[in-house]
Amino acid sequence: TQLLEQSPQFLSIQEGENLTVYCNSSSVFSSLQWYRQEPGEGPVLLVTVVTGGEVKKLKRLTFQFGDARKDSSLHITAAQPGDTGLYLCASYGNKLVFGAGTILRVKS
Amino acid sequence: KAGVTQTPRYLIKTRGQQVTLSCSPISGHRSVSWYQQTPGQGLQFLFEYFSETQRNKGNFPGRFSGRQFSNSRSEMNVSTLELGDSALYLCASSRLGQGTEAFFGQGTRLTVV
């Protein structure tokens, strides 16, 4: 089973700051998904990346897939309190495997 | 389009009891997967059902079981509850399962006392 490591585990920043969270694996990802989970809710899919070197943008969120497809990053520009939540990366083998997540808290 | 509905939202059970959780997927979705989420272990895959057949199973004891009905609704059952079974149980539906977008319900918060 593929293991996904996410860092940092916890991030607390002020509104307007930029941040990056990471997802790494010792083996190649077939595809990688990023989810955000708010308290009391289930995870919501943000993006799926498939191709090595791929970059996708979703408003203030930029997702990057490493050239070797063994790492990915999520960069948030000018974070807002509404970005607060648990950010999870996940990869499909024969099942969806999740990383432990990064808890992001954006203070106003 | 209605989302994934899980019932009940909250549940308190005593050790040794059993519990059944329900998940109604998005209309037209044939795959339903179940996950257990705890602070210590994160999100862990329990099993996936597709067209009433279990297609994949995670590393959980046999006390955890599930089924899927012809209308794609799914139930999971946990027998002989243990304190460590306290968790958020999440259900996700997708059209075809593996590799396709999964939509999660709000989960059932199970507390075993």
Coordinates of N, CA and C in Angstrom, one line a residue:
Chain A
T1 N 0.8 -1.2 0.0 CA 0.0 0.0 0.0 C 0.9 1.2 0.0
Q2 N 0.6 2.2 -0.9 CA 1.4 3.4 -1.0 C 1.1 4.2 0.2
L3 N 2.3 4.8 0.8 CA 2.2 5.7 2.0 C 2.4 7.1 1.5
L4 N 1.5 8.0 2.0 CA 1.6 9.4 1.7 C 2.0 10.2 2.9
E5 N 3.0 11.0 2.8 CA 3.5 11.8 3.9 C 3.1 13.3 3.6
Q6 N 2.4 13.9 4.5 CA 2.1 15.3 4.3 C 2.8 16.2 5.4
S7 N 3.2 17.4 4.9 CA 3.9 18.3 5.8 C 3.5 19.7 5.5
P8 N 3.5 20.6 6.4 CA 3.5 20.3 7.9 C 2.2 19.7 8.4
Q9 N 2.2 19.3 9.6 CA 1.0 18.7 10.2 C 0.0 19.8 10.5
F10 N 0.6 20.9 11.0 CA -0.3 22.0 11.4 C 0.3 23.3 11.0
L11 N -0.5 24.2 10.6 CA -0.1 25.6 10.1 C -1.1 26.6 10.6
S12 N -0.6 27.6 11.3 CA -1.4 28.7 11.8 C -0.8 30.0 11.2
I13 N -1.6 30.7 10.4 CA -1.0 31.9 9.8 C -2.0 33.1 9.9
Q14 N -1.6 34.3 9.6 CA -2.5 35.4 9.5 C -3.1 35.6 8.1
E15 N -4.2 36.1 8.1 CA -4.9 36.4 6.9 C -4.0 37.3 6.0
G16 N -3.9 36.9 4.7 CA -3.1 37.6 3.7 C -1.7 37.0 3.5
E17 N -1.3 36.1 4.3 CA -0.1 35.4 4.1 C -0.2 34.3 3.1
N18 N 1.0 33.9 2.5 CA 1.0 32.8 1.6 C 1.5 31.5 2.3
L19 N 1.2 30.4 1.8 CA 1.6 29.1 2.4 C 1.7 28.0 1.4
T20 N 2.5 27.0 1.7 CA 2.6 25.8 0.8 C 2.6 24.6 1.7
V21 N 1.8 23.6 1.3 CA 1.8 22.3 2.0 C 2.2 21.3 1.0
Y22 N 2.8 20.2 1.5 CA 3.4 19.2 0.7 C 2.9 17.8 0.9
C23 N 3.0 17.0 -0.2 CA 2.6 15.6 -0.1 C 3.6 14.8 -0.8
N24 N 4.2 13.8 -0.1 CA 5.3 13.0 -0.7 C 5.1 11.5 -0.6
S25 N 5.6 10.8 -1.5 CA 5.5 9.3 -1.4 C 6.9 8.7 -1.9
S26 N 7.1 7.5 -1.4 CA 8.3 6.8 -1.8 C 8.2 6.1 -3.1
S27 N 6.9 6.0 -3.6 CA 6.6 5.4 -4.9 C 5.9 6.3 -5.8
V28 N 5.8 6.0 -7.0 CA 5.2 6.9 -8.0 C 3.6 6.9 -7.9
F29 N 3.1 8.1 -7.9 CA 1.6 8.2 -7.9 C 1.1 7.9 -9.3
S30 N 0.0 7.2 -9.4 CA -0.7 7.1 -10.7 C -1.4 8.4 -10.9
S31 N -2.1 8.9 -9.9 CA -2.7 10.2 -10.0 C -2.8 10.6 -8.5
L32 N -3.0 11.9 -8.3 CA -3.1 12.5 -7.0 C -4.2 13.4 -6.9
Q33 N -4.9 13.3 -5.8 CA -6.0 14.2 -5.6 C -5.8 15.0 -4.3
W34 N -6.3 16.3 -4.3 CA -6.3 17.1 -3.1 C -7.7 17.4 -2.6
Y35 N -7.9 17.2 -1.3 CA -9.2 17.5 -0.7 C -9.1 18.5 0.4
R36 N -10.2 19.2 0.6 CA -10.3 20.0 1.8 C -11.5 19.6 2.7
Q37 N -11.2 19.5 4.0 CA -12.3 19.0 4.9 C -12.5 20.1 5.9
E38 N -13.7 20.6 6.0 CA -14.0 21.6 7.1 C -14.6 20.8 8.3
P39 N -14.5 21.4 9.5 CA -15.1 20.7 10.6 C -16.5 20.3 10.5
G40 N -16.8 19.1 10.8 CA -18.2 18.6 10.7 C -18.7 18.2 9.3
E41 N -17.8 18.3 8.4 CA -18.1 17.9 7.0 C -17.2 16.8 6.5
G42 N -17.7 16.3 5.3 CA -16.8 15.3 4.7 C -15.8 16.0 3.8
P43 N -14.7 15.4 3.3 CA -13.8 16.0 2.4 C -14.4 16.4 1.1
V44 N -13.9 17.5 0.5 CA -14.4 17.9 -0.8 C -13.2 18.0 -1.7
L45 N -13.4 17.3 -2.9 CA -12.3 17.3 -3.9 C -12.0 18.7 -4.4
L46 N -10.7 19.1 -4.4 CA -10.3 20.3 -5.0 C -9.8 20.1 -6.4
V47 N -8.9 19.1 -6.6 CA -8.3 19.0 -7.9 C -7.7 17.5 -8.0
T48 N -7.6 17.1 -9.2 CA -6.9 15.8 -9.5 C -5.7 16.2 -10.5
V49 N -4.5 15.7 -10.2 CA -3.4 15.9 -11.1 C -2.9 14.5 -11.5
V50 N -2.5 14.4 -12.8 CA -2.2 13.1 -13.4 C -0.8 13.1 -14.0
T51 N -0.5 14.2 -14.7 CA 0.7 14.3 -15.5 C 1.9 14.9 -14.7
G52 N 3.1 14.2 -14.8 CA 4.3 14.8 -14.1 C 4.5 16.2 -14.6
G53 N 4.8 17.1 -13.6 CA 5.1 18.5 -14.0 C 3.8 19.3 -14.1
E54 N 2.7 18.7 -14.0 CA 1.4 19.4 -14.2 C 1.2 20.5 -13.1
V55 N 0.7 21.6 -13.5 CA 0.3 22.7 -12.6 C -1.1 23.1 -12.9
K56 N -1.9 23.1 -11.8 CA -3.3 23.5 -12.0 C -3.6 24.7 -11.0
K57 N -4.4 25.6 -11.4 CA -4.8 26.7 -10.6 C -6.3 26.8 -10.4
L58 N -6.6 27.1 -9.1 CA -8.0 27.2 -8.7 C -8.1 28.4 -7.9
K59 N -8.4 29.5 -8.6 CA -8.5 30.8 -7.9 C -7.1 31.1 -7.2
R60 N -7.1 31.2 -5.9 CA -5.8 31.5 -5.1 C -5.0 30.2 -4.8
L61 N -5.5 29.1 -5.3 CA -4.8 27.8 -5.0 C -4.1 27.3 -6.2
T62 N -2.8 27.0 -6.0 CA -2.0 26.4 -7.1 C -1.5 25.0 -6.7
F63 N -1.8 24.1 -7.6 CA -1.4 22.7 -7.3 C -0.3 22.3 -8.3
Q64 N 0.7 21.6 -7.8 CA 1.8 21.2 -8.6 C 2.1 19.7 -8.4
F65 N 2.4 19.0 -9.5 CA 2.7 17.6 -9.4 C 4.1 17.5 -9.9
G66 N 5.0 16.8 -9.1 CA 6.4 16.7 -9.4 C 6.6 16.0 -10.7
D67 N 7.8 16.3 -11.3 CA 8.1 15.7 -12.6 C 8.2 14.2 -12.5
A68 N 8.7 13.7 -11.3 CA 8.8 12.2 -11.1 C 7.5 11.6 -10.6
R69 N 6.5 12.4 -10.4 CA 5.2 12.0 -9.9 C 5.3 11.3 -8.5
K70 N 6.2 11.8 -7.7 CA 6.3 11.2 -6.4 C 6.1 12.3 -5.3
D71 N 5.7 13.5 -5.7 CA 5.5 14.6 -4.8 C 4.5 15.6 -5.4
S72 N 3.9 16.3 -4.5 CA 2.9 17.3 -5.0 C 2.9 18.4 -3.9
S73 N 2.5 19.6 -4.3 CA 2.4 20.7 -3.4 C 1.1 21.5 -3.7
L74 N 0.7 22.1 -2.7 CA -0.5 23.0 -2.8 C -0.1 24.4 -2.2
H75 N -0.1 25.4 -3.0 CA 0.2 26.8 -2.6 C -1.0 27.6 -2.5
I76 N -1.2 28.3 -1.4 CA -2.3 29.3 -1.3 C -1.8 30.7 -1.2
T77 N -2.2 31.5 -2.0 CA -1.8 32.9 -2.0 C -2.9 33.8 -1.3
A78 N -2.4 34.7 -0.4 CA -3.2 35.6 0.3 C -4.3 34.8 1.0
A79 N -3.9 34.0 2.0 CA -4.9 33.1 2.6 C -6.0 33.9 3.3
Q80 N -7.2 33.3 3.4 CA -8.3 33.9 4.0 C -8.9 33.0 5.1
P81 N -9.6 33.5 6.1 CA -10.2 32.7 7.1 C -11.0 31.5 6.6
G82 N -11.6 31.7 5.4 CA -12.4 30.7 4.8 C -11.6 29.5 4.3
D83 N -10.3 29.7 4.2 CA -9.4 28.6 3.8 C -9.1 27.6 4.9
T84 N -9.5 28.0 6.1 CA -9.3 27.1 7.3 C -9.9 25.7 7.1
G85 N -9.1 24.7 7.4 CA -9.6 23.4 7.3 C -8.5 22.4 7.2
L86 N -8.8 21.1 7.0 CA -7.8 20.0 6.9 C -7.6 19.7 5.4
Y87 N -6.4 19.8 4.9 CA -6.0 19.6 3.5 C -5.4 18.2 3.4
L88 N -6.0 17.4 2.6 CA -5.7 16.0 2.4 C -5.2 15.7 1.0
C89 N -4.1 15.0 0.9 CA -3.8 14.4 -0.4 C -4.2 13.0 -0.5
A90 N -4.5 12.5 -1.6 CA -4.9 11.1 -1.7 C -4.5 10.5 -3.1
S91 N -4.2 9.2 -3.1 CA -3.8 8.6 -4.3 C -4.5 7.3 -4.5
Y92 N -4.8 7.0 -5.8 CA -5.5 5.8 -6.1 C -4.6 4.7 -6.5
G93 N -4.7 3.5 -5.8 CA -4.1 2.3 -6.3 C -5.3 1.5 -6.7
N94 N -5.6 0.5 -5.9 CA -6.9 -0.2 -6.1 C -7.9 0.3 -5.1
K95 N -7.5 1.3 -4.3 CA -8.3 2.0 -3.4 C -7.7 3.4 -3.2
L96 N -8.6 4.3 -2.6 CA -8.1 5.7 -2.4 C -7.4 5.7 -1.0
V97 N -6.1 6.1 -1.1 CA -5.3 6.1 0.1 C -5.0 7.6 0.5
F98 N -5.3 8.0 1.7 CA -5.1 9.4 2.1 C -3.8 9.6 3.0
G99 N -3.3 10.8 2.8 CA -2.2 11.2 3.8 C -2.9 11.6 5.1
A100 N -2.1 11.9 6.1 CA -2.6 12.3 7.4 C -3.2 13.7 7.4
G101 N -2.8 14.5 6.4 CA -3.4 15.8 6.3 C -2.6 16.9 7.0
T102 N -2.9 18.2 6.5 CA -2.3 19.4 7.1 C -3.5 20.2 7.6
I103 N -3.5 20.5 8.9 CA -4.5 21.4 9.5 C -4.1 22.8 9.3
L104 N -4.9 23.6 8.6 CA -4.6 25.0 8.3 C -5.6 25.8 9.1
R105 N -5.0 26.8 9.8 CA -5.8 27.8 10.5 C -5.4 29.2 10.1
V106 N -6.3 29.9 9.5 CA -6.0 31.3 9.1 C -6.8 32.2 10.0
K107 N -6.0 33.1 10.7 CA -6.5 34.0 11.6 C -6.8 35.4 11.0
S108 N -7.9 36.0 11.3 CA -8.2 37.3 10.8 C -7.7 38.4 11.6
Chain B
K1 N -29.0 18.7 -7.7 CA -28.7 17.3 -7.5 C -28.4 17.1 -6.0
A2 N -29.1 16.1 -5.4 CA -28.8 15.9 -4.0 C -27.5 15.2 -3.8
G3 N -26.8 15.6 -2.6 CA -25.5 15.0 -2.4 C -25.6 13.7 -1.7
V4 N -24.5 13.2 -1.1 CA -24.5 12.0 -0.4 C -25.1 12.2 1.0
T5 N -26.0 11.3 1.3 CA -26.7 11.4 2.6 C -26.3 10.3 3.5
Q6 N -25.8 10.6 4.7 CA -25.5 9.6 5.7 C -26.4 9.8 6.9
T7 N -26.9 8.7 7.4 CA -27.7 8.7 8.6 C -27.3 7.6 9.5
P8 N -27.4 7.8 10.9 CA -27.6 9.1 11.5 C -26.4 10.0 11.5
R9 N -26.5 11.2 11.9 CA -25.3 12.0 12.0 C -24.5 11.7 13.2
Y10 N -25.1 11.5 14.3 CA -24.5 11.2 15.6 C -25.1 9.9 16.2
L11 N -24.2 9.2 16.9 CA -24.7 7.9 17.5 C -23.8 7.7 18.7
I12 N -24.4 7.3 19.8 CA -23.7 6.8 21.0 C -24.1 5.4 21.3
K13 N -23.1 4.5 21.4 CA -23.4 3.1 21.7 C -22.5 2.7 22.8
T14 N -22.9 1.5 23.4 CA -22.1 0.9 24.5 C -21.3 -0.2 24.0
R15 N -20.1 -0.4 24.6 CA -19.3 -1.5 24.2 C -20.0 -2.8 24.1
G16 N -19.7 -3.6 23.1 CA -20.4 -4.9 22.9 C -21.6 -4.8 22.1
Q17 N -22.2 -3.6 21.9 CA -23.4 -3.5 21.0 C -23.0 -3.6 19.6
Q18 N -24.0 -3.6 18.7 CA -23.7 -3.4 17.3 C -24.4 -2.2 16.7
V19 N -23.9 -1.8 15.6 CA -24.5 -0.5 15.0 C -24.5 -0.7 13.5
T20 N -25.5 -0.1 12.9 CA -25.7 0.0 11.4 C -25.8 1.4 11.0
L21 N -24.9 1.8 10.0 CA -24.9 3.1 9.5 C -25.4 3.0 8.0
S22 N -26.0 4.1 7.6 CA -26.6 4.1 6.2 C -26.0 5.2 5.4
C23 N -25.9 4.9 4.1 CA -25.4 5.9 3.1 C -26.2 5.8 1.8
S24 N -26.8 7.0 1.4 CA -27.5 7.1 0.2 C -26.6 7.9 -0.8
P25 N -26.2 7.2 -1.9 CA -25.2 7.9 -2.8 C -26.0 8.9 -3.7
I26 N -25.2 9.6 -4.4 CA -25.8 10.5 -5.5 C -26.5 9.7 -6.5
S27 N -27.6 10.2 -7.0 CA -28.3 9.4 -8.0 C -27.5 9.1 -9.2
G28 N -27.5 7.9 -9.6 CA -26.7 7.5 -10.8 C -25.3 7.0 -10.4
H29 N -24.9 7.2 -9.2 CA -23.6 6.6 -8.8 C -23.7 5.2 -8.3
R30 N -22.8 4.3 -8.8 CA -22.9 2.9 -8.5 C -21.9 2.5 -7.5
S31 N -20.9 3.3 -7.3 CA -19.8 2.9 -6.3 C -20.0 3.6 -5.0
V32 N -19.9 2.9 -3.9 CA -20.0 3.5 -2.6 C -18.8 2.9 -1.8
S33 N -18.0 3.8 -1.2 CA -16.9 3.5 -0.4 C -17.1 4.0 1.0
W34 N -16.5 3.3 2.0 CA -16.6 3.6 3.4 C -15.2 3.9 4.0
Y35 N -15.1 4.9 4.8 CA -13.9 5.3 5.5 C -14.1 5.5 6.9
Q36 N -13.1 5.2 7.7 CA -13.1 5.5 9.1 C -12.0 6.7 9.3
Q37 N -12.4 7.7 10.0 CA -11.5 8.8 10.3 C -11.4 9.0 11.8
T38 N -10.1 8.9 12.3 CA -9.8 9.2 13.7 C -8.6 10.1 13.7
P39 N -8.5 10.9 14.8 CA -7.3 11.8 14.9 C -6.0 11.1 14.8
G40 N -5.9 9.9 15.3 CA -4.6 9.2 15.4 C -4.3 8.5 14.1
Q41 N -5.3 8.0 13.4 CA -5.0 7.2 12.2 C -5.4 7.9 10.9
G42 N -6.1 9.0 11.0 CA -6.5 9.7 9.8 C -7.6 9.0 9.1
L43 N -7.7 9.1 7.8 CA -8.8 8.5 7.0 C -8.3 7.1 6.5
Q44 N -9.0 6.1 6.9 CA -8.6 4.8 6.5 C -9.8 4.1 5.7
F45 N -9.4 3.4 4.6 CA -10.4 2.8 3.8 C -10.9 1.5 4.4
L46 N -12.2 1.4 4.4 CA -12.9 0.2 5.0 C -13.2 -0.8 3.9
F47 N -14.1 -0.4 3.0 CA -14.5 -1.2 1.8 C -15.2 -0.4 0.7
E48 N -15.3 -1.0 -0.4 CA -16.0 -0.4 -1.6 C -16.9 -1.4 -2.2
Y49 N -18.1 -0.9 -2.4 CA -19.1 -1.7 -3.1 C -19.5 -1.1 -4.5
F50 N -19.7 -1.9 -5.4 CA -20.0 -1.5 -6.8 C -21.0 -2.5 -7.3
S51 N -22.2 -1.9 -7.7 CA -23.3 -2.8 -8.2 C -23.5 -4.0 -7.3
E52 N -23.7 -3.7 -6.0 CA -24.0 -4.7 -5.0 C -22.9 -5.7 -4.6
T53 N -21.7 -5.5 -5.2 CA -20.6 -6.5 -4.9 C -19.5 -5.7 -4.2
Q54 N -18.9 -6.4 -3.2 CA -17.7 -5.8 -2.6 C -16.6 -5.9 -3.5
R55 N -16.0 -4.8 -3.9 CA -14.9 -4.8 -4.9 C -13.6 -4.7 -4.3
N56 N -13.5 -4.1 -3.1 CA -12.2 -3.9 -2.4 C -12.5 -3.8 -0.9
K57 N -11.5 -4.3 -0.1 CA -11.6 -4.3 1.3 C -10.3 -3.8 2.0
G58 N -10.4 -3.0 3.0 CA -9.3 -2.5 3.7 C -8.9 -3.5 4.8
N59 N -7.9 -3.1 5.7 CA -7.4 -3.9 6.7 C -8.1 -3.8 8.0
F60 N -9.4 -4.1 8.1 CA -10.2 -4.0 9.3 C -10.7 -5.4 9.6
P61 N -10.9 -5.6 11.0 CA -11.4 -7.0 11.4 C -12.8 -7.3 10.8
G62 N -13.1 -8.5 10.9 CA -14.4 -9.0 10.4 C -15.6 -8.4 11.1
R63 N -15.4 -7.7 12.2 CA -16.5 -7.1 12.9 C -17.1 -6.0 12.0
F64 N -16.3 -5.5 11.1 CA -16.8 -4.5 10.1 C -17.3 -5.1 8.9
S65 N -18.5 -4.9 8.5 CA -19.1 -5.5 7.3 C -20.0 -4.5 6.6
G66 N -20.3 -4.8 5.4 CA -21.2 -3.8 4.7 C -22.0 -4.6 3.6
R67 N -22.9 -3.8 3.0 CA -23.6 -4.3 1.9 C -24.1 -3.2 1.0
Q68 N -24.5 -3.5 -0.2 CA -25.1 -2.5 -1.1 C -26.4 -3.1 -1.7
F69 N -27.4 -2.3 -1.8 CA -28.7 -2.7 -2.3 C -28.8 -2.3 -3.8
S70 N -29.8 -2.8 -4.4 CA -30.0 -2.7 -5.8 C -30.1 -1.2 -6.2
N71 N -30.6 -0.4 -5.3 CA -30.7 1.1 -5.6 C -29.4 1.8 -5.3
S72 N -28.3 1.1 -5.0 CA -27.0 1.6 -4.7 C -26.8 2.1 -3.3
R73 N -27.9 2.2 -2.5 CA -27.8 2.6 -1.1 C -26.9 1.5 -0.4
S74 N -26.2 2.0 0.6 CA -25.3 1.1 1.3 C -25.4 1.2 2.8
E75 N -25.1 0.1 3.4 CA -25.1 0.1 4.9 C -23.8 -0.5 5.3
M76 N -23.3 0.0 6.5 CA -22.2 -0.7 7.1 C -22.5 -1.1 8.5
N77 N -22.0 -2.2 8.9 CA -22.4 -2.7 10.3 C -21.1 -3.0 11.0
V78 N -21.1 -2.6 12.3 CA -20.0 -2.9 13.2 C -20.6 -3.7 14.4
S79 N -20.1 -4.9 14.6 CA -20.6 -5.8 15.7 C -19.6 -5.7 16.8
T80 N -20.1 -6.1 18.0 CA -19.3 -6.2 19.2 C -18.4 -4.9 19.3
L81 N -19.0 -3.8 19.4 CA -18.3 -2.5 19.4 C -17.2 -2.4 20.5
E82 N -16.1 -1.8 20.2 CA -15.0 -1.5 21.1 C -14.8 0.0 21.2
L83 N -14.2 0.4 22.3 CA -14.0 1.8 22.5 C -13.2 2.5 21.3
G84 N -12.3 1.7 20.8 CA -11.5 2.2 19.7 C -12.2 2.3 18.4
D85 N -13.5 1.9 18.3 CA -14.3 2.1 17.1 C -14.9 3.5 17.1
S86 N -14.7 4.3 18.1 CA -15.2 5.6 18.1 C -14.5 6.4 17.0
A87 N -15.3 7.0 16.1 CA -14.7 7.6 15.0 C -15.8 8.3 14.1
L88 N -15.3 9.1 13.1 CA -16.2 9.6 12.1 C -16.2 8.6 11.0
Y89 N -17.3 8.1 10.6 CA -17.4 7.2 9.5 C -18.0 7.9 8.3
L90 N -17.2 7.9 7.2 CA -17.5 8.7 6.0 C -17.8 7.7 4.9
C91 N -18.8 8.1 4.1 CA -19.2 7.4 2.9 C -18.9 8.3 1.7
A92 N -18.4 7.7 0.6 CA -18.2 8.4 -0.6 C -18.8 7.7 -1.8
S93 N -19.4 8.4 -2.6 CA -20.0 7.8 -3.8 C -19.3 8.3 -5.1
S94 N -19.3 7.5 -6.1 CA -18.7 7.9 -7.4 C -19.4 7.1 -8.5
R95 N -19.3 7.6 -9.7 CA -20.0 7.0 -10.8 C -19.5 5.6 -11.0
L96 N -18.2 5.5 -11.1 CA -17.6 4.2 -11.5 C -16.5 3.7 -10.5
G97 N -16.3 4.4 -9.4 CA -15.3 4.0 -8.4 C -13.9 4.5 -8.8
Q98 N -13.0 3.6 -8.7 CA -11.5 3.9 -8.8 C -11.2 4.9 -9.8
G99 N -10.5 6.0 -9.3 CA -10.0 7.0 -10.2 C -11.0 8.1 -10.6
T100 N -12.2 7.9 -10.3 CA -13.2 8.9 -10.7 C -13.5 9.7 -9.4
E101 N -14.1 10.9 -9.6 CA -14.3 11.8 -8.5 C -15.2 11.2 -7.5
A102 N -14.8 11.3 -6.2 CA -15.6 10.8 -5.1 C -16.2 11.9 -4.4
F103 N -17.5 11.8 -4.1 CA -18.2 12.8 -3.3 C -18.5 12.2 -1.9
F104 N -18.1 13.0 -0.9 CA -18.3 12.5 0.5 C -19.6 13.0 1.1
G105 N -20.1 12.2 2.0 CA -21.2 12.7 2.9 C -20.6 13.4 4.0
Q106 N -21.5 13.8 4.9 CA -21.0 14.6 6.1 C -20.5 13.6 7.2
G107 N -20.8 12.4 7.1 CA -20.3 11.4 8.0 C -21.3 11.1 9.2
T108 N -21.0 10.0 9.8 CA -21.7 9.6 11.1 C -20.6 9.6 12.2
R109 N -20.9 10.4 13.2 CA -20.0 10.5 14.4 C -20.4 9.4 15.3
L110 N -19.6 8.3 15.5 CA -19.9 7.2 16.4 C -19.1 7.4 17.6
T111 N -19.7 7.3 18.8 CA -19.0 7.3 20.1 C -19.4 6.1 20.8
V112 N -18.4 5.3 21.2 CA -18.6 4.1 21.9 C -18.2 4.3 23.4
V113 N -19.1 4.1 24.3 CA -18.8 4.3 25.7 C -18.8 3.0 26.5

